[in-house]
Each structure stands twice: as C-alpha cells, then as structure tokens.
Amino acid sequence: MADRTSLKVLVIGASRGIGLELARQYVGQGWEVHATTRTPDQPGRLGELGLKIHPLDVRDGAQLALLAGSMTGLDLVIHNAGVGRGTSRAEMMAVNADAPIRTVQALLDAGAVSPGGKVVLVTSQLGARRGRVGSLGDYGDSKAALNDEFRRRAADWASRGVLAVVVHPGWVRTDMGGSSAPLGVEESAEGIRRLVAGLTERDHGRFWTWEGREHPW
Ligand SMILES: NC(=O)c1ccc[n+]([C@@H]2O[C@H](COP(=O)([O-])OP(=O)(O)OC[C@H]3O[C@@H](n4cnc5c(N)ncnc54)[C@H](OP(=O)(O)O)[C@@H]3O)[C@@H](O)[C@H]2O)c1
C-alpha cells in the first residue's frame, strides 16, 4: 500500500447496511474515506460521518466514468452494493454481477488504484456452486456470475498490480439479511477489515469469508 499518512478507501454502496458500517469503521481508523450513494442529496447517516460522498448508481456508466476519473491513489476499493429479494432477475444481474466487475475495471483503467492496492467484491455464499449444476435461484445465480467473471479477470487484475478477492460477509442483520440473521453489521465489517488487512499476494483471486476462512467456489 502507498506510503502516506492516511490510507484511502472507496466504499461503493454505503448508504446503509454493511457498506455504511464499513465506511464508519474506516473513518474511525483514520482512513480517508470516499463513499458512494445513489442519494447524495439525502445522505442520511452517511452524511454524519465526515467523509467524502460521491453519487453513484452502479448501473449508470456516465456516473461511473466521472467517479473513476476523479479518483487517484486508492489503497482499497470495496464494492458492496447489492440487491436481493424484491428485485427482478435482470436488476440482480446488473447490480450484483455486472456492476462490481465494470466498476473495478473502470477504476483500474483510470489508474485510480495505487500499485499494491486491494480490491474487495462483496459476494455471497449463496453464489457458491460447489459443483452443483443448474440454477441457484436468481440471487445465487447473480453472485455465482460475479464469482465466475472475477475468476476470469483475476490474472489480468494481478498483472495490473492489485490484490483482489471476493468476500462473503456472513448472514447479517440488514434490510437484505433480515432481523433474524445472527450477525450484526459491526461484527461483519470488523471481520472484513481484519481480512483485508491481512491479505497477501497468495490470497489474490480467492473467495473468503468475513471470518478469514477460504470459501469453496
Ligand atoms: N446481509 C446479508 O446477510 C448478506 C449476505 C451475503 C451477502 N450480502 C451482500 O452484502 C452486500 C451488502 O448487503 P446489505 O445486507 O448491507 O444490503 P442492504 O442493507 O440492502 O444495502 C444494500 C446497499 O446496496 C446499495 N445499492 C443497491 N442497488 C444499488 C445501485 N443500483 N447502485 C448503487 N448502490 C446500490 C444500496 O443503496 P440504496 O440505499 O440506494 O438502495 C445499499 O447501500 C450486498 O452485496 C449483499 O448482496 C449480504
């Protein structure tokens, strides 16, 4: 990571849930935090954290180009934005599978990530095929498609000097995870931060859990 006094992170999809908590914790750790939301005019709790807010609907190519062009020196990118039940299969594919890859690719092509920088794509254990043939359901299929494309691009991303992984954040009490999930956002975000801090080149291109265990594809 770059030799600067404060490290710089971009959290994509930080309006609520796990993304908001990641942003909050990185601010608390003294990082320079950039966070995206679809509603920058109504940032809610994100607006209380003293970080830099950027507008981004991850399906919007023009907004993405503006963001990528405005970023430099990122030590860490976390693509957290995702959709679950209540959205169409097409939206799940666009937000969960296509957008994380396109976003990271745009940031790399724009030279926004520092050499040695880290990239985390938030996936789900429900996207693990574990050798199964056939559909994993719309949500699982979208995360499996993300994992597949991530694996296809991993070697190229490594050659661009970044260390990239996909991460299952646990089953977390958020709007998506529901109230009976066992994990709070604090615990999930702490686990992801610990995992990220310990990542080495050997870990690149792999599927991890918030607890730091490798997950089968
Ligand atoms: N919670 C769990 O148990 C669980 C388990 C496995 C994986 N995950 C994954 O973890 C990530 C975070 O989930 P969460 O539980 O924190 O969900 P959440 O509370 O529903 O929050 C989802 C976040 O994604 C953003 N988002 C959705 N569509 C977007 C778009 N088109 N453009 C930009 N941002 C968009 C939302 O922004 P808005 O406020 O604008 O909608 C919100 O910030 C997701 O990738 C999810 O699939 C969650």
Short mmCIF file of C-alpha atoms and ligand atoms in Angstrom, two decimals:
data_model
loop_
_atom_site.label_atom_id
_atom_site.label_comp_id
_atom_site.label_asym_id
_atom_site.label_seq_id
_atom_site.Cartn_x
_atom_site.Cartn_y
_atom_site.Cartn_z
CA MET A 1 0.00 0.00 0.00
CA ALA A 2 1.09 3.57 -0.58
CA ASP A 3 3.43 5.31 1.88
CA ARG A 4 1.13 8.12 3.05
CA THR A 5 -0.05 9.22 6.45
CA SER A 6 -3.64 8.14 5.85
CA LEU A 7 -4.79 5.28 3.71
CA LYS A 8 -7.56 5.87 1.21
CA VAL A 9 -10.61 3.67 0.69
CA LEU A 10 -13.57 3.85 -1.69
CA VAL A 11 -16.72 2.08 -0.49
CA ILE A 12 -19.24 1.55 -3.27
CA GLY A 13 -22.80 1.35 -1.94
CA ALA A 14 -22.51 2.89 1.52
CA SER A 15 -25.95 4.37 2.19
CA ARG A 16 -26.95 1.67 4.70
CA GLY A 17 -26.24 -1.85 5.94
CA ILE A 18 -22.76 -3.34 5.70
CA GLY A 19 -21.43 -0.61 3.40
CA LEU A 20 -22.40 2.18 5.80
CA GLU A 21 -20.74 0.33 8.68
CA LEU A 22 -17.55 -0.29 6.69
CA ALA A 23 -17.37 3.41 5.89
CA ARG A 24 -17.98 4.29 9.55
CA GLN A 25 -15.27 1.94 10.80
CA TYR A 26 -12.65 3.08 8.27
CA VAL A 27 -13.32 6.70 9.27
CA GLY A 28 -12.80 5.61 12.89
CA GLN A 29 -9.48 4.03 11.94
CA GLY A 30 -8.25 7.32 10.46
CA TRP A 31 -8.58 6.38 6.80
CA GLU A 32 -9.50 8.92 4.12
CA VAL A 33 -12.90 7.50 3.20
CA HIS A 34 -14.75 8.04 -0.06
CA ALA A 35 -18.23 6.55 -0.15
CA THR A 36 -20.88 6.32 -2.84
CA THR A 37 -24.63 6.56 -2.58
CA ARG A 38 -27.49 6.80 -5.05
CA THR A 39 -28.95 9.62 -2.95
CA PRO A 40 -26.19 12.15 -2.23
CA ASP A 41 -28.81 14.86 -1.59
CA GLN A 42 -30.29 12.74 1.19
CA PRO A 43 -27.23 11.01 2.60
CA GLY A 44 -28.84 10.12 5.95
CA ARG A 45 -26.34 8.60 8.42
CA LEU A 46 -23.62 8.61 5.77
CA GLY A 47 -23.73 12.40 5.89
CA GLU A 48 -22.83 12.40 9.60
CA LEU A 49 -19.53 10.56 9.21
CA GLY A 50 -17.33 13.36 7.89
CA LEU A 51 -16.29 11.51 4.75
CA LYS A 52 -16.39 12.34 1.04
CA ILE A 53 -19.64 11.38 -0.65
CA HIS A 54 -19.91 10.62 -4.37
CA PRO A 55 -23.08 9.95 -6.36
CA LEU A 56 -23.26 6.52 -7.99
CA ASP A 57 -25.96 4.22 -9.20
CA VAL A 58 -23.73 1.31 -10.13
CA ARG A 59 -25.77 0.71 -13.32
CA ASP A 60 -25.02 4.23 -14.57
CA GLY A 61 -21.99 4.23 -16.88
CA ALA A 62 -21.75 8.03 -17.07
CA GLN A 63 -21.68 8.40 -13.28
CA LEU A 64 -19.10 5.63 -13.06
CA ALA A 65 -16.84 7.33 -15.62
CA LEU A 66 -17.00 10.59 -13.63
CA LEU A 67 -16.18 8.81 -10.39
CA ALA A 68 -13.30 6.79 -11.87
CA GLY A 69 -11.84 9.94 -13.45
CA SER A 70 -11.95 11.79 -10.13
CA MET A 71 -10.18 9.13 -8.04
CA THR A 72 -6.45 8.63 -7.51
CA GLY A 73 -4.27 6.82 -5.01
CA LEU A 74 -6.83 4.36 -3.70
CA ASP A 75 -5.35 1.81 -1.32
CA LEU A 76 -8.60 -0.12 -1.09
CA VAL A 77 -11.81 -0.44 -3.09
CA ILE A 78 -14.80 -2.29 -1.64
CA HIS A 79 -17.70 -2.96 -3.99
CA ASN A 80 -20.51 -3.63 -1.53
CA ALA A 81 -23.66 -2.51 -3.41
CA GLY A 82 -26.08 -5.34 -3.96
CA VAL A 83 -29.76 -6.19 -4.27
CA GLY A 84 -31.76 -9.16 -3.05
CA ARG A 85 -35.36 -10.25 -2.73
CA GLY A 86 -37.92 -7.85 -4.17
CA THR A 87 -35.90 -7.03 -7.27
CA SER A 88 -36.06 -8.58 -10.72
CA ARG A 89 -33.56 -11.11 -12.00
CA ALA A 90 -32.39 -8.51 -14.52
CA GLU A 91 -31.67 -5.98 -11.76
CA MET A 92 -29.87 -8.58 -9.67
CA MET A 93 -27.68 -9.49 -12.62
CA ALA A 94 -26.97 -5.82 -13.40
CA VAL A 95 -26.17 -4.78 -9.80
CA ASN A 96 -24.71 -7.96 -8.28
CA ALA A 97 -22.86 -9.49 -11.24
CA ASP A 98 -22.09 -6.87 -13.90
CA ALA A 99 -21.58 -3.71 -11.84
CA PRO A 100 -18.80 -4.87 -9.49
CA ILE A 101 -16.67 -6.04 -12.41
CA ARG A 102 -17.36 -2.97 -14.52
CA THR A 103 -16.70 -0.63 -11.60
CA VAL A 104 -13.36 -2.17 -10.70
CA GLN A 105 -12.32 -2.34 -14.35
CA ALA A 106 -13.15 1.36 -14.80
CA LEU A 107 -11.15 2.31 -11.69
CA LEU A 108 -8.15 0.25 -12.87
CA ASP A 109 -8.34 1.63 -16.41
CA ALA A 110 -8.42 5.17 -14.97
CA GLY A 111 -5.34 4.46 -12.84
CA ALA A 112 -7.31 5.22 -9.69
CA VAL A 113 -5.91 2.35 -7.60
CA SER A 114 -2.39 2.56 -6.16
CA PRO A 115 0.12 -0.16 -7.03
CA GLY A 116 -0.32 -2.81 -4.33
CA GLY A 117 -3.86 -1.60 -3.67
CA LYS A 118 -6.55 -4.06 -2.61
CA VAL A 119 -9.94 -4.74 -4.16
CA VAL A 120 -12.83 -6.47 -2.39
CA LEU A 121 -16.00 -7.54 -4.16
CA VAL A 122 -18.79 -8.47 -1.77
CA THR A 123 -20.35 -11.70 -2.95
CA SER A 124 -22.41 -14.34 -1.09
CA GLN A 125 -22.09 -17.94 -0.04
CA LEU A 126 -25.37 -18.39 -1.93
CA GLY A 127 -23.33 -17.90 -5.12
CA ALA A 128 -21.11 -20.90 -4.41
CA ARG A 129 -21.86 -23.63 -6.96
CA ARG A 130 -19.92 -26.34 -5.09
CA GLY A 131 -20.15 -28.47 -8.21
CA ARG A 132 -23.94 -28.15 -8.48
CA VAL A 133 -25.41 -27.89 -11.96
CA GLY A 134 -28.46 -25.70 -12.58
CA SER A 135 -29.89 -22.58 -11.03
CA LEU A 136 -29.03 -21.32 -7.53
CA GLY A 137 -32.07 -19.03 -7.64
CA ASP A 138 -31.93 -15.52 -9.05
CA TYR A 139 -29.80 -14.07 -6.24
CA GLY A 140 -27.44 -17.06 -6.10
CA ASP A 141 -27.09 -17.04 -9.88
CA SER A 142 -26.16 -13.36 -9.83
CA LYS A 143 -23.44 -13.85 -7.22
CA ALA A 144 -22.20 -17.02 -9.00
CA ALA A 145 -21.94 -14.98 -12.21
CA LEU A 146 -19.93 -12.37 -10.30
CA ASN A 147 -17.61 -15.05 -8.93
CA ASP A 148 -17.15 -16.61 -12.39
CA GLU A 149 -16.23 -13.30 -14.04
CA PHE A 150 -13.99 -12.38 -11.12
CA ARG A 151 -12.04 -15.61 -11.62
CA ARG A 152 -11.73 -14.90 -15.33
CA ARG A 153 -10.26 -11.44 -14.66
CA ALA A 154 -8.13 -12.23 -11.61
CA ALA A 155 -4.89 -12.84 -13.51
CA ASP A 156 -5.26 -9.63 -15.50
CA TRP A 157 -6.03 -7.62 -12.36
CA ALA A 158 -2.97 -9.11 -10.64
CA SER A 159 -0.85 -8.04 -13.61
CA ARG A 160 -2.18 -4.51 -13.05
CA GLY A 161 -0.64 -4.64 -9.57
CA VAL A 162 -3.74 -5.06 -7.41
CA LEU A 163 -4.68 -7.74 -4.93
CA ALA A 164 -8.33 -8.70 -5.40
CA VAL A 165 -10.69 -11.07 -3.60
CA VAL A 166 -14.39 -11.84 -3.31
CA VAL A 167 -15.83 -11.95 0.22
CA HIS A 168 -18.94 -13.44 1.82
CA PRO A 169 -19.86 -11.00 4.63
CA GLY A 170 -21.80 -13.53 6.72
CA TRP A 171 -25.55 -13.59 7.24
CA VAL A 172 -26.03 -10.07 8.58
CA ARG A 173 -28.94 -8.16 10.14
CA THR A 174 -29.60 -5.56 7.45
CA ASP A 175 -32.53 -4.70 5.22
CA MET A 176 -31.33 -7.52 2.99
CA GLY A 177 -30.32 -10.05 5.64
CA GLY A 178 -33.42 -9.55 7.80
CA SER A 179 -33.85 -9.31 11.56
CA SER A 180 -33.21 -12.96 12.37
CA ALA A 181 -29.69 -13.00 10.93
CA PRO A 182 -27.09 -13.94 13.55
CA LEU A 183 -24.51 -11.24 12.78
CA GLY A 184 -24.57 -7.51 13.37
CA VAL A 185 -23.08 -5.12 10.83
CA GLU A 186 -20.31 -4.20 13.31
CA GLU A 187 -19.06 -7.79 13.53
CA SER A 188 -19.27 -8.35 9.78
CA ALA A 189 -17.45 -5.12 8.93
CA GLU A 190 -14.78 -5.78 11.58
CA GLY A 191 -14.21 -9.23 10.11
CA ILE A 192 -13.93 -7.85 6.58
CA ARG A 193 -11.46 -5.18 7.75
CA ARG A 194 -9.35 -7.78 9.55
CA LEU A 195 -9.37 -10.00 6.47
CA VAL A 196 -8.39 -7.11 4.19
CA ALA A 197 -5.56 -6.00 6.49
CA GLY A 198 -4.05 -9.50 6.44
CA LEU A 199 -4.35 -10.19 2.70
CA THR A 200 -1.15 -11.08 0.88
CA GLU A 201 -0.44 -11.82 -2.78
CA ARG A 202 -1.01 -15.52 -2.10
CA ASP A 203 -4.65 -14.74 -1.25
CA HIS A 204 -5.36 -12.97 -4.55
CA GLY A 205 -8.12 -14.36 -6.78
CA ARG A 206 -9.78 -16.35 -4.00
CA PHE A 207 -13.14 -16.48 -2.21
CA TRP A 208 -13.04 -15.61 1.52
CA THR A 209 -15.49 -15.30 4.36
CA TRP A 210 -15.75 -12.37 6.76
CA GLU A 211 -14.09 -14.67 9.31
CA GLY A 212 -10.99 -15.09 7.15
CA ARG A 213 -11.72 -18.64 6.03
CA GLU A 214 -11.34 -19.62 2.38
CA HIS A 215 -14.73 -20.48 0.84
CA PRO A 216 -15.18 -23.16 -1.83
CA TRP A 217 -16.38 -21.92 -5.22
N1 LIG B 1 -26.98 -9.10 4.67
C1 LIG B 1 -26.60 -10.34 4.40
O1 LIG B 1 -26.92 -11.27 5.13
C2 LIG B 1 -25.74 -10.60 3.20
C3 LIG B 1 -25.30 -11.92 2.98
C4 LIG B 1 -24.48 -12.20 1.89
C5 LIG B 1 -24.09 -11.19 1.05
N2 LIG B 1 -24.55 -9.92 1.26
C6 LIG B 1 -24.10 -8.87 0.33
O2 LIG B 1 -23.55 -7.81 1.08
C7 LIG B 1 -23.72 -6.56 0.37
C8 LIG B 1 -24.39 -5.55 1.29
O3 LIG B 1 -25.62 -6.08 1.70
P1 LIG B 1 -26.50 -5.45 2.87
O4 LIG B 1 -27.02 -6.58 3.64
O5 LIG B 1 -25.78 -4.36 3.55
O6 LIG B 1 -27.71 -4.87 1.99
P2 LIG B 1 -28.65 -3.59 2.19
O7 LIG B 1 -28.75 -3.19 3.61
O8 LIG B 1 -29.89 -3.92 1.43
O9 LIG B 1 -27.83 -2.44 1.42
C9 LIG B 1 -27.59 -2.58 0.05
C10 LIG B 1 -26.73 -1.42 -0.39
O10 LIG B 1 -26.52 -1.53 -1.82
C11 LIG B 1 -26.90 -0.29 -2.41
N3 LIG B 1 -27.39 -0.46 -3.77
C12 LIG B 1 -28.38 -1.26 -4.22
N4 LIG B 1 -28.58 -1.08 -5.54
C13 LIG B 1 -27.70 -0.12 -5.93
C14 LIG B 1 -27.40 0.51 -7.15
N5 LIG B 1 -28.08 0.21 -8.28
N6 LIG B 1 -26.43 1.44 -7.19
C15 LIG B 1 -25.74 1.77 -6.06
N7 LIG B 1 -25.98 1.22 -4.86
C16 LIG B 1 -26.93 0.27 -4.80
C17 LIG B 1 -27.99 0.23 -1.51
O11 LIG B 1 -28.20 1.61 -1.78
P3 LIG B 1 -29.69 2.30 -1.67
O12 LIG B 1 -29.83 2.68 -0.23
O13 LIG B 1 -29.60 3.45 -2.61
O14 LIG B 1 -30.69 1.27 -2.10
C18 LIG B 1 -27.40 -0.06 -0.15
O15 LIG B 1 -26.41 0.88 0.20
C19 LIG B 1 -24.55 -6.90 -0.87
O16 LIG B 1 -23.67 -7.08 -1.97
C20 LIG B 1 -25.20 -8.23 -0.50
O17 LIG B 1 -25.55 -9.00 -1.64
C21 LIG B 1 -25.36 -9.60 2.31
#
